[in-house]
Short mmCIF file of C-alpha atoms in Angstrom, two decimals:
data_model
loop_
_atom_site.label_atom_id
_atom_site.label_comp_id
_atom_site.label_asym_id
_atom_site.label_seq_id
_atom_site.Cartn_x
_atom_site.Cartn_y
_atom_site.Cartn_z
CA MET E 162 26.64 57.80 -44.32
CA VAL E 163 28.16 60.58 -42.21
CA GLU E 164 27.62 63.20 -44.93
CA THR E 165 24.07 61.78 -46.10
CA ALA E 166 23.10 62.46 -42.29
CA PHE E 167 24.84 65.90 -41.74
CA LEU E 168 22.69 66.62 -45.18
CA ALA E 169 19.26 65.48 -43.62
CA SER E 170 19.67 67.14 -40.79
CA THR E 171 20.46 70.77 -42.58
CA THR E 172 17.86 70.09 -44.63
CA ALA E 173 15.74 69.45 -41.25
CA MET E 174 16.97 72.44 -39.56
CA LEU E 175 16.30 74.95 -43.07
CA PHE E 176 12.35 73.93 -42.61
CA LEU E 177 12.53 74.12 -39.22
CA ILE E 178 13.63 77.52 -39.76
CA ASN E 179 11.48 78.80 -42.12
CA TYR E 180 8.50 77.38 -39.96
CA TYR E 181 8.97 79.74 -37.41
CA PHE E 182 10.77 82.38 -38.88
CA PRO E 183 9.44 82.34 -42.58
CA LEU E 184 11.88 84.23 -45.06
CA GLY E 185 9.78 83.93 -48.36
CA PRO E 186 11.61 81.83 -50.89
CA LEU E 187 15.20 82.73 -49.26
CA LEU E 188 15.07 79.24 -46.90
CA ARG E 189 12.73 77.74 -49.60
CA MET E 190 15.08 77.64 -52.18
CA LEU E 191 17.86 75.05 -50.39
CA PHE E 192 15.25 72.40 -49.35
CA PRO E 193 15.69 70.50 -52.60
CA LEU E 194 19.78 70.74 -52.29
CA PRO E 195 21.29 69.07 -49.47
CA THR E 196 19.00 65.80 -50.93
CA ALA E 197 20.12 66.56 -54.66
CA LEU E 198 23.93 67.19 -53.18
CA ALA E 199 23.43 63.70 -52.26
CA TYR E 200 23.10 61.93 -54.65
CA LEU E 201 25.75 64.00 -56.35
CA ARG E 202 28.32 62.72 -54.66
CA TRP E 203 27.36 59.29 -53.97
CA ASN E 204 24.69 58.18 -56.01
CA GLY E 205 20.46 57.69 -55.25
CA ARG E 206 20.63 55.04 -52.37
CA ALA E 207 22.00 58.15 -50.23
CA ALA E 208 19.83 60.91 -51.29
CA TRP E 209 16.77 58.49 -50.61
CA MET E 210 18.30 57.40 -47.07
CA ALA E 211 18.93 61.69 -47.34
CA MET E 212 15.23 62.38 -47.13
CA ILE E 213 14.05 59.41 -45.71
CA VAL E 214 16.29 60.33 -42.74
CA THR E 215 14.91 64.44 -43.40
CA ALA E 216 11.67 62.95 -42.94
CA LEU E 217 11.69 60.75 -40.02
CA LEU E 218 13.71 64.37 -38.16
CA LEU E 219 10.30 66.24 -39.26
CA ALA E 220 8.33 64.01 -38.13
CA ILE E 221 10.09 64.07 -34.75
CA LEU E 222 10.14 67.51 -34.39
CA MET E 223 7.19 68.94 -36.12
CA GLY E 224 5.35 66.37 -36.71
CA PRO E 225 4.04 63.90 -39.33
CA THR E 226 1.89 66.67 -41.35
CA ARG E 227 5.00 68.73 -41.75
CA SER E 228 6.98 65.59 -42.41
CA ILE E 229 4.69 64.71 -45.36
CA GLN E 230 4.32 67.89 -46.08
CA TYR E 231 8.62 67.97 -46.95
CA ILE E 232 8.52 64.95 -49.17
CA ILE E 233 6.15 65.95 -51.06
CA PRO E 234 7.15 68.03 -53.14
CA HIS E 235 10.36 69.39 -51.74
CA GLY E 236 12.57 65.50 -51.26
CA LEU E 237 10.87 63.72 -54.50
CA VAL E 238 12.15 67.08 -56.40
CA GLY E 239 15.53 66.89 -54.42
CA VAL E 240 15.77 63.56 -55.76
CA THR E 241 15.29 64.34 -59.29
CA LEU E 242 17.44 66.71 -59.77
CA GLY E 243 19.80 64.61 -58.08
CA TYR E 244 19.40 62.15 -60.58
CA LEU E 245 18.87 64.94 -63.87
CA TRP E 246 21.95 66.71 -62.92
CA LYS E 247 24.04 63.71 -62.26
CA ARG E 248 23.56 62.33 -66.01
CA ASP E 249 23.93 66.55 -67.22
CA PHE E 250 20.11 66.57 -68.53
CA PRO E 251 20.06 70.75 -69.73
CA TRP E 252 18.05 72.83 -67.69
CA SER E 253 15.37 72.39 -69.99
CA GLY E 254 14.97 69.04 -69.23
CA SER E 255 15.32 69.35 -66.04
CA LEU E 256 13.24 72.29 -65.38
CA SER E 257 10.52 71.29 -66.84
CA ILE E 258 10.25 67.71 -64.99
CA ALA E 259 11.32 69.76 -61.31
CA THR E 260 7.96 71.71 -62.28
CA ILE E 261 5.53 69.31 -63.01
CA ILE E 262 6.56 67.15 -59.77
CA GLY E 263 6.30 70.52 -57.81
CA SER E 264 3.08 71.75 -59.31
CA LEU E 265 1.95 67.70 -59.02
CA GLY E 266 2.63 68.76 -55.26
CA THR E 267 0.93 72.26 -55.01
CA ALA E 268 -1.99 69.81 -55.75
CA PHE E 269 -1.49 67.05 -53.57
CA GLN E 270 -1.02 70.17 -50.52
CA PHE E 271 -4.09 71.47 -51.33
CA ALA E 272 -5.95 68.15 -50.96
CA PHE E 273 -4.19 66.90 -48.29
CA LEU E 274 -4.24 70.07 -46.24
CA SER E 275 -8.10 70.29 -47.04
CA VAL E 276 -8.08 66.81 -45.72
CA LEU E 277 -6.66 67.43 -42.02
CA LEU E 278 -9.21 70.91 -42.12
CA GLY E 279 -11.91 69.71 -42.86
CA GLU E 280 -12.55 72.84 -45.65
CA ASN E 281 -12.16 72.63 -48.85
CA LEU E 282 -8.91 75.13 -49.77
CA TRP E 283 -9.16 74.57 -53.60
CA THR E 284 -13.20 76.47 -53.23
CA TYR E 285 -11.35 78.74 -51.01
CA SER E 286 -8.87 79.83 -53.39
CA ILE E 287 -11.39 80.21 -55.89
CA VAL E 288 -13.18 82.89 -54.55
CA GLN E 289 -10.19 84.51 -53.68
CA ILE E 290 -8.93 84.31 -57.75
CA THR E 291 -12.51 85.19 -58.19
CA GLY E 292 -12.23 88.24 -56.18
CA PHE E 293 -8.97 89.69 -57.72
CA LEU E 294 -10.20 88.94 -60.94
CA ASN E 295 -13.91 91.03 -60.98
CA TRP E 296 -11.46 93.92 -59.28
CA LEU E 297 -8.58 93.98 -62.32
CA MET E 298 -11.70 93.78 -64.70
CA GLN E 299 -13.19 96.89 -63.21
CA LEU E 300 -9.82 98.02 -63.03
CA LEU E 301 -10.03 97.73 -66.79
CA GLY E 302 -13.14 99.13 -67.07
CA SER E 303 -15.65 95.89 -67.88
CA LEU E 304 -17.85 94.98 -65.77
CA GLU E 305 -18.01 91.23 -67.39
CA GLN E 306 -18.00 88.32 -64.86
CA PRO E 307 -14.89 85.81 -65.68
CA ASP E 308 -16.32 82.86 -66.33
CA PHE E 309 -15.65 79.81 -64.19
CA ALA E 310 -13.26 77.49 -66.95
CA ALA E 311 -11.66 81.19 -67.08
CA ILE E 312 -10.94 81.51 -63.35
CA GLN E 313 -9.46 77.81 -63.01
CA THR E 314 -7.59 78.19 -65.96
CA PHE E 315 -5.87 81.28 -64.38
CA ALA E 316 -5.34 79.34 -61.27
CA ILE E 317 -3.70 76.65 -62.58
CA THR E 318 -2.04 78.96 -64.59
CA ALA E 319 -0.37 80.31 -61.77
CA ILE E 320 0.37 77.26 -59.80
CA ILE E 321 2.41 76.40 -62.36
CA PHE E 322 4.19 79.19 -63.16
CA SER E 323 5.16 80.29 -59.45
CA ASN E 324 6.59 76.57 -59.50
CA PHE E 325 8.87 77.22 -63.10
CA ALA E 326 10.14 80.20 -60.55
CA TYR E 327 10.72 78.89 -57.88
CA GLN E 328 12.39 75.65 -59.62
CA LEU E 329 14.05 78.33 -61.64
CA LEU E 330 15.58 79.77 -58.77
CA VAL E 331 16.68 76.74 -57.58
CA HIS E 332 18.76 75.90 -60.61
CA LEU E 333 20.24 79.25 -60.18
CA VAL E 334 21.10 78.89 -56.73
CA ALA E 335 22.00 75.30 -57.06
CA TRP E 336 24.78 76.23 -60.51
CA ILE E 337 26.03 78.51 -57.63
CA VAL E 338 26.44 77.08 -54.40
CA LEU E 339 27.13 73.26 -55.80
CA ASP E 340 30.44 74.46 -58.05
CA ARG E 341 32.05 75.44 -55.20
CA LEU E 342 31.16 72.63 -53.41
CA GLY E 343 32.91 70.61 -56.16
CA ASN E 344 29.98 69.07 -57.49
CA PRO E 345 29.15 71.65 -60.34
CA ILE E 346 25.59 71.08 -62.31
CA PRO E 347 25.28 71.48 -66.16
CA ALA E 348 25.45 74.69 -67.20
CA PRO E 349 22.62 77.12 -68.20
CA PRO E 350 21.44 78.18 -71.10
CA LYS E 351 23.18 81.16 -72.60
CA TRP E 352 20.66 83.97 -72.09
CA ILE E 353 20.59 82.84 -68.55
CA GLU E 354 24.39 83.04 -68.26
CA SER E 355 24.28 86.93 -70.66
CA LEU E 356 21.61 88.09 -68.12
CA LEU E 357 23.92 87.62 -64.71
CA ALA E 358 26.91 88.66 -66.74
#
């Protein structure tokens, strides 16, 4: 129980520091790891408790909206990764599942923040992507306008790819850090080990 509380407070502090002093992916890649570590050291109950206590701490320190933004997707990803790593899932499986959860979490964030702000953030993002694609096509010498389906596909692909890159980074950090803490995760594929060698 003490270690679970410690891991929950560590996650809350990482989230709090990253909110006020954003360092890009440097601290974000650590968000799911304490919850996953609770699962690896103890069990699923400890991981769920760590996630709930983190959410309660963030609700007190930053308000319920930030607490919900932690739970979906970071808390759920932490519990899921702990479950998969405890059962020695290969990286292909854990990366795929974590990417799906992260992508659905991003969709939830768009909807949640749109409700809170009273603005459709997806529409705003599509407008920004349309401007970027128009600029890119003009740069390549084309005067054609990208159609709406291509813009939507590009936006969804970008969300999935960014979540995959983020989850790959989380896996790499977990592989390095958790092994030193005595709770190793399954080894990465050979091509990743050869890249890191």
